Amino acid sequence: MEALERTFTIVNRLGLHARAAARLVQTANRFQSEISVSRNGQNANAKSIMGVLMLAAAQGSTVAVRTDGADGAEAMEAIGALIESGFGEDTG
């Protein structure tokens, strides 16, 4: 399976804070693929809470998600849905 990359906009009001980052990491860890998230040239392993938090992605930020592996398409779909839903939080 080839690597996939998509960009998403962080829509929840508080951005990629601890709880949202934890949800992203939990989702990424359900998959065997290599998954990374990057913002402004800074790249983080999506399975590492510290790495994801270091991106400091506020509301309106654009992040790129990259998956590489057999279940990469499913991982991209799950992570994309999570980000686009605002991590289930207030998007106002």
Short mmCIF file of N, CA, C and O in Angstrom, two decimals, residues 7-51:
data_model
loop_
_atom_site.label_atom_id
_atom_site.label_comp_id
_atom_site.label_asym_id
_atom_site.label_seq_id
_atom_site.Cartn_x
_atom_site.Cartn_y
_atom_site.Cartn_z
N THR A 7 -4.44 16.96 4.09
CA THR A 7 -4.39 18.08 5.03
C THR A 7 -5.77 18.30 5.62
O THR A 7 -6.80 18.08 4.96
N PHE A 8 -5.77 18.73 6.86
CA PHE A 8 -7.01 18.99 7.60
C PHE A 8 -6.85 20.29 8.36
O PHE A 8 -5.74 20.66 8.76
N THR A 9 -7.97 20.94 8.59
CA THR A 9 -7.98 22.14 9.41
C THR A 9 -8.52 21.79 10.79
O THR A 9 -9.55 21.11 10.90
N ILE A 10 -7.83 22.23 11.81
CA ILE A 10 -8.29 22.01 13.18
C ILE A 10 -9.48 22.94 13.43
O ILE A 10 -9.35 24.16 13.33
N VAL A 11 -10.63 22.35 13.71
CA VAL A 11 -11.85 23.15 13.80
C VAL A 11 -12.36 23.35 15.23
O VAL A 11 -13.18 24.25 15.47
N ASN A 12 -11.89 22.54 16.17
CA ASN A 12 -12.41 22.72 17.53
C ASN A 12 -11.81 23.96 18.18
O ASN A 12 -10.68 24.34 17.88
N ARG A 13 -12.58 24.60 19.05
CA ARG A 13 -12.23 25.89 19.62
C ARG A 13 -10.89 25.88 20.35
O ARG A 13 -10.12 26.84 20.27
N LEU A 14 -10.59 24.82 21.06
CA LEU A 14 -9.37 24.77 21.87
C LEU A 14 -8.16 24.20 21.11
O LEU A 14 -7.06 24.13 21.67
N GLY A 15 -8.36 23.82 19.86
CA GLY A 15 -7.25 23.30 19.08
C GLY A 15 -6.82 21.92 19.54
O GLY A 15 -7.58 21.19 20.19
N LEU A 16 -5.60 21.59 19.21
CA LEU A 16 -5.07 20.24 19.51
C LEU A 16 -4.46 20.24 20.91
O LEU A 16 -3.27 20.08 21.11
N HIS A 17 -5.32 20.41 21.91
CA HIS A 17 -4.89 20.41 23.32
C HIS A 17 -4.78 18.98 23.82
O HIS A 17 -4.94 18.03 23.05
N ALA A 18 -4.53 18.79 25.09
CA ALA A 18 -4.21 17.46 25.64
C ALA A 18 -5.30 16.42 25.37
O ALA A 18 -4.99 15.30 24.93
N ARG A 19 -6.55 16.74 25.62
CA ARG A 19 -7.61 15.74 25.43
C ARG A 19 -7.78 15.39 23.94
O ARG A 19 -7.90 14.23 23.58
N ALA A 20 -7.76 16.41 23.10
CA ALA A 20 -7.88 16.16 21.65
C ALA A 20 -6.68 15.38 21.14
O ALA A 20 -6.83 14.45 20.34
N ALA A 21 -5.49 15.74 21.60
CA ALA A 21 -4.28 15.02 21.19
C ALA A 21 -4.35 13.57 21.64
O ALA A 21 -3.96 12.66 20.90
N ALA A 22 -4.85 13.34 22.85
CA ALA A 22 -4.97 11.97 23.36
C ALA A 22 -5.93 11.15 22.48
O ALA A 22 -5.66 9.99 22.19
N ARG A 23 -7.01 11.76 22.06
CA ARG A 23 -7.95 11.05 21.18
C ARG A 23 -7.29 10.73 19.84
O ARG A 23 -7.49 9.65 19.29
N LEU A 24 -6.52 11.67 19.32
CA LEU A 24 -5.83 11.42 18.05
C LEU A 24 -4.83 10.26 18.22
O LEU A 24 -4.78 9.35 17.39
N VAL A 25 -4.07 10.28 19.30
CA VAL A 25 -3.08 9.23 19.55
C VAL A 25 -3.78 7.88 19.74
O VAL A 25 -3.32 6.86 19.19
N GLN A 26 -4.87 7.85 20.49
CA GLN A 26 -5.60 6.60 20.69
C GLN A 26 -6.11 6.05 19.36
O GLN A 26 -6.03 4.85 19.10
N THR A 27 -6.60 6.93 18.52
CA THR A 27 -7.08 6.50 17.21
C THR A 27 -5.93 5.97 16.36
O THR A 27 -6.03 4.91 15.76
N ALA A 28 -4.82 6.69 16.34
CA ALA A 28 -3.66 6.26 15.54
C ALA A 28 -3.13 4.90 16.01
O ALA A 28 -2.71 4.08 15.18
N ASN A 29 -3.17 4.67 17.30
CA ASN A 29 -2.64 3.42 17.84
C ASN A 29 -3.52 2.21 17.53
O ASN A 29 -3.11 1.08 17.79
N ARG A 30 -4.68 2.41 17.00
CA ARG A 30 -5.52 1.28 16.59
C ARG A 30 -5.03 0.66 15.28
O ARG A 30 -5.49 -0.40 14.91
N PHE A 31 -4.10 1.33 14.62
CA PHE A 31 -3.66 0.89 13.30
C PHE A 31 -2.17 0.53 13.32
O PHE A 31 -1.41 1.07 14.12
N GLN A 32 -1.80 -0.38 12.43
CA GLN A 32 -0.40 -0.81 12.35
C GLN A 32 0.44 0.11 11.48
O GLN A 32 1.66 0.11 11.58
N SER A 33 -0.18 0.89 10.64
CA SER A 33 0.55 1.77 9.73
C SER A 33 1.38 2.79 10.49
O SER A 33 1.06 3.14 11.63
N GLU A 34 2.43 3.28 9.83
CA GLU A 34 3.17 4.42 10.34
C GLU A 34 2.30 5.64 10.08
O GLU A 34 1.79 5.82 8.96
N ILE A 35 2.10 6.46 11.08
CA ILE A 35 1.22 7.62 10.94
C ILE A 35 1.94 8.83 11.54
O ILE A 35 2.43 8.78 12.67
N SER A 36 1.99 9.90 10.77
CA SER A 36 2.61 11.12 11.28
C SER A 36 1.69 12.30 11.02
O SER A 36 0.82 12.27 10.16
N VAL A 37 1.90 13.32 11.83
CA VAL A 37 1.15 14.57 11.70
C VAL A 37 2.18 15.68 11.65
O VAL A 37 3.14 15.68 12.42
N SER A 38 2.01 16.61 10.74
CA SER A 38 2.96 17.71 10.66
C SER A 38 2.24 19.05 10.55
O SER A 38 1.10 19.13 10.09
N ARG A 39 2.93 20.04 11.03
CA ARG A 39 2.41 21.41 10.98
C ARG A 39 3.61 22.36 10.88
O ARG A 39 4.54 22.26 11.67
N ASN A 40 3.55 23.25 9.91
CA ASN A 40 4.61 24.24 9.73
C ASN A 40 6.01 23.62 9.69
O ASN A 40 6.94 24.13 10.32
N GLY A 41 6.13 22.49 9.02
CA GLY A 41 7.43 21.86 8.88
C GLY A 41 7.86 21.01 10.05
O GLY A 41 8.89 20.37 10.01
N GLN A 42 7.07 21.00 11.12
CA GLN A 42 7.39 20.16 12.29
C GLN A 42 6.61 18.87 12.18
O GLN A 42 5.39 18.88 12.02
N ASN A 43 7.31 17.75 12.26
CA ASN A 43 6.70 16.45 12.07
C ASN A 43 6.65 15.70 13.39
O ASN A 43 7.58 15.75 14.18
N ALA A 44 5.52 14.99 13.63
CA ALA A 44 5.37 14.22 14.88
C ALA A 44 4.79 12.85 14.57
O ALA A 44 3.95 12.71 13.68
N ASN A 45 5.24 11.88 15.34
CA ASN A 45 4.65 10.55 15.29
C ASN A 45 3.24 10.67 15.88
O ASN A 45 3.08 11.09 17.03
N ALA A 46 2.22 10.30 15.12
CA ALA A 46 0.84 10.43 15.59
C ALA A 46 0.51 9.46 16.72
O ALA A 46 -0.54 9.58 17.34
N LYS A 47 1.43 8.55 17.03
CA LYS A 47 1.21 7.60 18.12
C LYS A 47 1.90 8.05 19.40
O LYS A 47 1.94 7.33 20.37
N SER A 48 2.44 9.27 19.39
CA SER A 48 3.14 9.83 20.55
C SER A 48 2.42 11.08 21.03
O SER A 48 2.36 12.08 20.31
N ILE A 49 1.91 11.03 22.24
CA ILE A 49 1.17 12.18 22.77
C ILE A 49 2.09 13.41 22.85
O ILE A 49 1.66 14.52 22.53
N MET A 50 3.33 13.23 23.26
CA MET A 50 4.23 14.38 23.38
C MET A 50 4.51 15.00 22.02
O MET A 50 4.54 16.22 21.87
N GLY A 51 4.70 14.16 21.03
CA GLY A 51 4.96 14.67 19.69
C GLY A 51 3.78 15.46 19.15
O GLY A 51 3.94 16.55 18.60
#
